[in-house]
XYZ file of C-alpha atoms in Angstrom:
493
model
C 37.476 -13.239 -31.200
C 34.174 -15.028 -31.496
C 32.674 -13.387 -28.520
C 33.269 -9.671 -30.168
C 32.025 -11.162 -33.348
C 28.979 -12.041 -31.372
C 28.324 -8.664 -29.897
C 29.121 -7.145 -33.821
C 26.491 -9.035 -34.562
C 23.959 -9.430 -32.389
C 23.930 -7.174 -29.610
C 26.174 -4.370 -30.722
C 23.592 -1.366 -29.937
C 23.173 -2.576 -26.665
C 26.630 -2.393 -25.939
C 27.574 0.623 -26.903
C 24.840 1.918 -24.754
C 25.603 -0.172 -21.821
C 28.968 1.241 -21.937
C 27.954 4.502 -21.932
C 25.213 3.872 -18.962
C 28.068 2.342 -16.883
C 30.548 5.401 -17.315
C 27.917 7.587 -16.267
C 27.499 5.433 -13.482
C 31.009 4.905 -12.693
C 31.749 8.773 -12.860
C 28.792 9.982 -10.883
C 28.619 7.228 -8.263
C 32.148 5.976 -7.343
C 34.491 8.586 -8.407
C 35.353 10.782 -5.894
C 33.378 13.363 -4.927
C 30.752 10.382 -4.843
C 27.124 11.984 -5.497
C 24.308 10.705 -3.208
C 21.344 11.169 -0.833
C 21.663 12.215 2.728
C 19.844 10.304 5.417
C 16.398 11.987 6.787
C 15.980 9.461 9.477
C 14.640 6.519 7.154
C 17.719 4.938 6.454
C 17.825 2.799 9.931
C 15.064 0.547 8.590
C 17.042 -0.818 5.682
C 20.648 -0.541 6.916
C 19.443 -3.255 10.140
C 19.533 -5.830 7.796
C 22.879 -5.399 6.742
C 24.064 -4.592 10.955
C 25.209 -1.068 9.679
C 24.952 1.572 11.733
C 26.014 5.505 11.423
C 29.290 6.306 12.384
C 28.167 9.766 13.537
C 27.820 9.426 17.762
C 24.921 12.168 18.084
C 21.885 13.349 16.596
C 23.554 16.402 14.647
C 26.510 14.506 13.416
C 23.945 11.628 11.898
C 21.597 14.281 10.556
C 23.861 16.929 9.052
C 22.457 17.036 5.975
C 25.289 15.789 4.068
C 25.519 12.190 1.776
C 27.404 9.566 4.109
C 29.961 7.317 2.319
C 30.654 4.932 5.268
C 29.179 3.221 7.747
C 29.727 0.953 10.729
C 29.162 -2.811 10.454
C 28.082 -3.270 14.191
C 25.912 -6.368 14.228
C 25.163 -9.601 12.806
C 22.239 -8.402 11.315
C 23.005 -9.439 7.983
C 21.951 -13.314 8.950
C 18.491 -11.912 9.798
C 16.283 -13.047 6.937
C 13.158 -10.837 8.129
C 12.659 -8.293 10.270
C 10.428 -4.875 11.001
C 9.907 -2.926 8.068
C 10.844 -5.568 5.677
C 11.370 -4.364 1.906
C 13.273 -6.484 -1.317
C 16.577 -4.298 -1.565
C 16.918 -5.662 2.450
C 18.167 -9.272 0.191
C 21.034 -6.419 -1.899
C 22.124 -4.627 1.538
C 23.123 -8.331 2.467
C 24.993 -8.969 -0.375
C 26.595 -5.700 -0.926
C 27.730 -6.465 3.192
C 28.832 -9.927 2.731
C 31.183 -8.912 -0.747
C 32.736 -6.177 1.623
C 33.623 -8.441 3.979
C 35.219 -10.636 1.838
C 36.965 -8.323 0.039
C 38.394 -6.865 2.985
C 38.928 -10.407 4.372
C 36.707 -9.304 7.483
C 39.415 -7.087 8.636
C 37.664 -3.816 8.388
C 34.334 -2.613 9.775
C 33.862 0.513 8.004
C 31.468 -0.369 4.807
C 31.114 1.627 1.975
C 28.226 2.582 0.409
C 29.212 2.166 -3.179
C 29.375 -1.890 -2.345
C 25.116 -1.332 -2.589
C 25.685 0.982 -5.034
C 27.486 -1.943 -7.130
C 25.000 -4.149 -7.129
C 22.126 -1.431 -7.780
C 24.140 -0.598 -10.848
C 24.693 -4.190 -12.023
C 21.136 -4.919 -11.678
C 19.528 -1.792 -13.413
C 22.172 -2.480 -16.679
C 20.864 -5.934 -16.560
C 16.875 -4.747 -16.860
C 18.048 -1.995 -19.444
C 19.989 -4.398 -21.199
C 16.924 -6.773 -21.185
C 14.459 -3.973 -22.506
C 16.568 -3.380 -25.354
C 16.703 -6.957 -26.459
C 12.874 -6.711 -26.793
C 12.865 -8.121 -30.526
C 10.405 -5.852 -31.887
C 12.351 -2.950 -31.515
C 14.376 -2.063 -35.170
C 17.516 -0.874 -34.972
C 16.773 2.685 -35.042
C 13.555 2.582 -32.691
C 16.537 0.658 -30.503
C 18.709 3.180 -30.819
C 16.220 5.530 -29.575
C 14.827 4.132 -26.852
C 19.101 3.842 -25.313
C 19.858 7.573 -25.726
C 16.395 8.516 -23.958
C 16.731 5.749 -21.082
C 20.778 7.457 -21.085
C 19.249 10.471 -20.544
C 16.418 10.764 -18.633
C 17.402 7.798 -16.367
C 21.077 8.508 -15.732
C 20.009 11.862 -14.770
C 21.296 12.332 -11.182
C 17.383 13.024 -9.792
C 17.231 9.134 -10.230
C 20.483 7.163 -9.844
C 21.913 9.285 -6.692
C 19.485 7.248 -4.608
C 21.853 4.056 -5.542
C 24.100 5.316 -2.842
C 22.011 5.714 -0.078
C 19.213 3.447 1.465
C 16.207 4.493 0.501
C 13.708 2.675 -1.359
C 13.546 4.725 -4.757
C 16.960 2.811 -5.583
C 15.005 -0.300 -5.589
C 11.736 0.931 -7.150
C 13.659 2.452 -9.727
C 15.869 -1.259 -10.719
C 13.074 -3.779 -9.859
C 11.189 -1.747 -12.517
C 13.197 -2.318 -15.209
C 13.586 -5.925 -14.476
C 10.201 -6.676 -14.261
C 9.576 -4.460 -17.678
C 12.875 -6.734 -19.004
C 11.914 -10.144 -17.881
C 8.703 -9.930 -19.142
C 9.391 -8.789 -22.766
C 11.299 -11.630 -22.641
C 9.059 -13.732 -21.360
C 6.094 -12.709 -23.828
C 8.700 -12.791 -26.801
C 9.734 -16.574 -26.671
C 7.715 -18.814 -28.262
C 8.690 -21.566 -25.909
C 9.678 -19.833 -22.976
C 11.047 -22.032 -20.076
C 10.539 -22.196 -16.508
C 13.032 -20.237 -15.120
C 11.980 -17.283 -17.396
C 8.901 -17.778 -14.941
C 11.061 -17.205 -12.534
C 12.802 -14.345 -13.512
C 9.351 -12.595 -14.222
C 8.173 -13.151 -10.994
C 11.291 -12.570 -8.966
C 11.230 -9.047 -10.661
C 7.821 -8.238 -10.306
C 7.979 -9.374 -6.424
C 11.042 -7.433 -6.114
C 8.989 -4.211 -7.323
C 6.100 -4.614 -5.306
C 7.767 -4.470 -2.079
C 10.646 -1.984 -2.746
C 8.473 0.219 -0.573
C 5.276 -0.054 0.933
C 4.114 2.379 -1.549
C 4.193 -0.164 -4.305
C 2.118 -2.616 -2.321
C -1.482 -2.023 -3.529
C 0.103 -2.683 -7.024
C -0.161 -6.335 -6.359
C -4.138 -5.796 -7.515
C -3.311 -4.568 -10.906
C -0.191 -6.864 -11.437
C -2.773 -9.876 -10.367
C -4.333 -8.919 -13.902
C -1.156 -9.769 -15.473
C -0.097 -12.598 -13.466
C -4.010 -14.116 -14.565
C -3.355 -12.681 -17.846
C 0.216 -15.335 -18.400
C -2.222 -17.946 -17.058
C -5.044 -18.074 -19.303
C -2.352 -17.752 -22.549
C 0.167 -20.144 -21.278
C -1.503 -22.500 -19.446
C -2.453 -24.719 -22.920
C 1.736 -24.945 -22.683
C 1.345 -26.556 -19.603
C 2.984 -23.250 -17.525
C -0.439 -22.811 -15.281
C 1.152 -24.698 -12.219
C 4.440 -22.601 -12.455
C 2.950 -19.007 -12.702
C 0.227 -19.861 -10.266
C 3.131 -20.735 -7.675
C 5.000 -17.947 -8.754
C 1.610 -15.733 -7.833
C 1.492 -17.225 -4.843
C 5.463 -16.639 -4.120
C 4.497 -12.870 -4.820
C 1.920 -12.547 -2.421
C 3.330 -14.150 0.439
C 6.283 -11.753 0.267
C 3.774 -8.934 -0.160
C 1.938 -10.416 2.622
C 5.403 -10.204 4.722
C 6.701 -6.945 3.971
C 2.740 -5.175 5.059
C 2.668 -6.935 7.973
C 6.431 -6.815 8.980
C 5.359 -2.935 9.038
C 5.943 -1.647 13.000
C 3.500 0.369 14.539
C 5.432 3.611 14.379
C 5.273 3.378 11.134
C 1.840 2.836 11.137
C 0.634 5.310 12.990
C 2.694 7.754 11.368
C 1.130 7.768 7.882
C -2.100 8.104 9.303
C -1.547 10.948 11.590
C -0.144 12.427 8.281
C -2.557 11.300 6.367
C -5.065 13.102 8.176
C -3.506 15.792 10.011
C -1.140 16.668 7.124
C -3.961 15.659 4.453
C -6.951 15.848 4.761
C -7.354 18.399 6.907
C -4.863 20.460 5.143
C -5.582 23.483 4.253
C -9.588 22.401 5.147
C -11.901 25.150 6.132
C -14.270 22.768 8.027
C -11.504 21.047 9.621
C -14.053 20.033 12.993
C -16.399 18.770 10.632
C -14.337 16.590 8.531
C -12.859 15.124 11.618
C -16.604 14.112 12.915
C -16.964 12.770 9.355
C -13.861 10.191 9.759
C -15.463 9.594 12.935
C -13.095 11.461 15.497
C -13.617 13.655 17.867
C -13.493 17.007 17.056
C -11.179 17.980 20.261
C -8.129 16.677 18.350
C -8.251 19.823 15.522
C -5.475 20.801 17.538
C -3.308 18.527 15.776
C -3.764 20.246 12.621
C -0.861 20.892 10.809
C 1.530 19.357 13.773
C 4.627 16.998 12.958
C 4.737 13.816 13.997
C 7.917 13.852 15.468
C 6.987 16.986 17.427
C 5.918 17.289 20.661
C 5.935 21.000 21.638
C 2.787 22.700 23.018
C 2.514 19.480 24.887
C 1.196 17.871 21.577
C 2.234 13.799 22.122
C 1.258 12.362 18.681
C 1.767 9.326 20.877
C -0.221 10.325 23.683
C -2.875 8.249 25.605
C -5.494 10.958 24.613
C -4.519 9.901 20.512
C -3.861 6.310 21.497
C -7.462 5.670 22.532
C -9.252 8.451 20.099
C -7.267 8.561 17.051
C -5.411 5.150 16.041
C -7.846 2.480 16.949
C -11.198 4.141 15.262
C -8.850 5.897 11.833
C -7.725 3.566 8.793
C -6.834 4.187 5.482
C -10.049 3.025 3.974
C -12.041 5.868 6.193
C -9.561 8.224 4.451
C -10.403 6.653 1.535
C -13.731 6.908 2.005
C -14.207 10.492 3.332
C -12.319 11.444 -0.681
C -14.706 9.804 -2.570
C -17.848 11.268 -0.540
C -16.439 14.555 -1.296
C -14.669 14.289 -5.337
C -14.698 18.425 -4.773
C -11.592 17.544 -2.305
C -10.078 14.520 -3.886
C -9.662 16.601 -6.839
C -7.814 19.380 -4.625
C -5.245 16.904 -3.429
C -4.924 15.416 -7.335
C -4.199 19.083 -8.512
C -1.535 18.873 -5.186
C 0.149 15.796 -6.503
C 0.272 17.671 -10.005
C 1.862 20.545 -8.344
C 4.382 18.568 -6.363
C 5.656 15.862 -8.929
C 8.570 16.352 -10.770
C 10.637 17.895 -7.085
C 13.668 17.173 -8.742
C 16.939 19.647 -7.705
C 20.398 19.800 -9.272
C 23.022 18.450 -6.990
C 23.557 20.509 -4.291
C 25.721 19.788 -0.619
C 23.234 17.383 0.782
C 24.030 15.157 -2.474
C 28.013 14.852 -1.422
C 30.038 14.134 1.416
C 31.022 17.154 3.498
C 33.317 19.517 2.148
C 33.045 17.233 -1.106
C 31.209 19.278 -3.680
C 32.810 20.003 -6.898
C 30.646 22.276 -9.137
C 32.767 21.244 -11.796
C 31.978 16.916 -11.744
C 30.227 16.099 -15.109
C 27.173 14.387 -14.281
C 23.598 14.047 -16.255
C 21.122 16.771 -15.514
C 19.784 16.675 -18.559
C 16.250 15.664 -16.951
C 16.336 18.203 -14.035
C 16.956 21.096 -16.805
C 14.139 19.861 -18.843
C 12.032 20.099 -15.905
C 13.446 23.975 -14.789
C 13.146 24.883 -18.273
C 9.362 23.524 -18.754
C 7.799 23.750 -15.205
C 4.148 24.492 -15.842
C 4.112 21.441 -18.383
C 5.472 19.385 -16.000
C 2.921 20.622 -12.961
C -0.138 20.981 -14.957
C -2.993 18.001 -13.914
C -5.016 18.840 -17.317
C -1.490 17.961 -19.147
C -1.202 14.607 -17.447
C -4.861 13.910 -17.791
C -5.204 13.992 -21.547
C -1.485 12.331 -21.930
C -3.069 9.720 -19.767
C -6.409 8.950 -21.707
C -4.443 8.986 -24.911
C -1.568 6.505 -24.243
C -4.470 4.798 -22.245
C -6.841 4.813 -25.642
C -3.924 3.366 -28.003
C -3.307 0.799 -25.716
C -5.980 -0.320 -25.212
C -6.822 -0.499 -28.794
C -3.947 -2.799 -29.520
C -5.112 -5.091 -26.413
C -8.724 -5.217 -28.113
C -7.822 -5.591 -31.739
C -3.965 -7.167 -32.115
C -4.341 -11.351 -32.629
C -1.028 -12.158 -31.262
C -0.480 -12.779 -27.659
C 2.640 -10.886 -27.299
C 0.957 -7.520 -28.509
C -1.936 -8.723 -26.140
C -0.044 -8.961 -23.279
C 2.607 -6.249 -24.077
C -0.223 -3.509 -23.831
C -1.163 -4.822 -20.903
C 2.510 -4.202 -19.100
C 2.207 -0.838 -21.116
C -1.018 -0.248 -18.882
C 0.354 -1.531 -15.749
C 2.514 1.257 -16.030
C 0.051 3.524 -16.516
C -2.056 2.491 -13.506
C 1.068 2.555 -11.407
C 2.058 5.916 -12.016
C -1.624 7.404 -11.842
C -2.929 6.059 -8.887
C 0.378 7.997 -7.292
C -1.760 11.019 -7.334
C -3.886 9.382 -4.905
C -1.931 6.746 -2.465
C 0.288 9.217 -1.163
C -2.498 11.466 0.286
C -4.064 8.784 1.282
C -1.244 6.904 2.955
C 1.031 10.226 4.036
C -0.824 13.234 3.636
C 1.674 15.790 2.078
C 4.551 14.568 4.184
C 7.812 14.649 2.084
C 5.262 14.985 -0.219
C 7.691 15.295 -3.166
C 9.599 12.325 -2.409
C 6.635 10.047 -1.995
C 5.261 11.265 -5.933
C 8.796 9.503 -7.084
C 7.331 6.085 -8.833
C 4.231 9.300 -10.349
C 7.719 10.780 -11.979
C 9.623 7.656 -13.090
C 6.551 5.788 -14.691
C 5.430 8.806 -16.705
C 8.724 9.547 -17.716
C 8.804 5.509 -19.047
C 5.096 6.322 -20.690
C 6.893 9.717 -22.115
C 9.876 7.375 -23.758
C 6.732 4.380 -24.887
C 4.966 6.992 -26.680
C 7.888 8.479 -28.247
C 8.868 4.627 -29.392
C 5.310 3.780 -30.831
C 5.092 7.418 -33.046
C 8.639 6.159 -34.159
C 7.508 2.621 -34.561
C 3.403 4.437 -36.582
C 4.335 7.349 -38.607
C 6.530 5.872 -41.487
C 3.502 3.294 -41.666
C 1.086 5.970 -41.822
C 3.667 7.844 -44.698
C 3.920 4.663 -46.665
C 0.363 3.916 -46.247
C -0.627 7.401 -47.670
C 2.402 7.548 -50.385
C 0.720 3.951 -51.698
C -2.923 5.557 -51.798
C -1.567 8.442 -53.811
C 0.120 5.888 -56.493
C -3.023 3.742 -56.492
C -4.707 6.752 -57.551
C -2.302 7.736 -59.821
C -2.683 4.523 -61.663
C -6.642 4.467 -61.552
C -6.705 7.869 -63.176
C -4.266 6.656 -65.791
């Protein structure tokens, strides 16, 4: 009874919101027919950390274009602390496999993907709870934030990743956990050491969820540095430095665990499916990159395609291409050709929000049920306003306004928590806006829509933040206007 009264008096809105989200997650991800994502060749990097393998016996059974729910536990990979292509989700995969083995008494080796989804959902709900507990939210704005999260972030375009081995699932949950633990930390007058630990674990998990997120460590350092400045007087400086080093070490491990094949693939795609994509002067571009122009024969060629005698990992390429190219050279090329850079930014805007309603590929084979109730609100909104979601100028204008307001509060506010809040708000902008360029530099147009996932996640979050700010500021503006009118009337008799 005491717990019920506590919930009723202290966190009723949060509880109602979480229950609704929990029901949506349960129905979408756990009750058959379940929705997820199919393996396009990326699953192996994460599956190895659980000692998992596909149940299919050949290529066509494994890559059949359908979501798979069952996997074989075949080796003790679950005991590997680190290996090639390490990402933060590897820890959750290990937890999921261990839980599966314990629940089944170590008698079954048929792993169910929903065990992993359970951990993703638990972390997702925790992150949302922490966000909604932010003490500067009124009951009205808290309720609005909860409704916004339900409509946007429980849409199948986001949560379907939980039933998969894609890094996007980790990006989602650690993104919300980072924001939630940060909000909890900055609103405490006397935070505990464990509150800093929670934030550093969450932010480290976000940065290492995908190799694509690693460059954001540079911008996250600004937040770490600001925490150090703000809290060193409370004798937390040492803990913040240790936490920063901790995150750096794991980012270092994640980056240098990338296999040569991954690095070579990304470099190949960033040049031949990026720089040379729609280029009118491909041979000249190669020369400016310091490469032999004869390599133009690979223009538009896939890294995994060896047709016509073109082997992306052949002797000539290993000698003439990979040793002479880097992401820094590619960035330098775009900086020296601002027109080409702008073209790529427009391409990113045109490929943003490449979300689709669930199709056969989101279900297990022969399991699709068109009558299954799921949340497609975000997808339907995109379909209805295609031009709005793919207009680069909309992104630019919104980003400038968002940044201007955040910077204003950052500079003018005298309250520590407001300054720190707006630093995180700006970090979300940086994380999202950087995706207009980073995917192009890192992998060209290869799997472009998927590589823009963080852009979608960040701008949806920024849109929600902007709406909350409007709800907060409009009543104040109206009240101030009414006050001025009354004052004039009094002065005028």
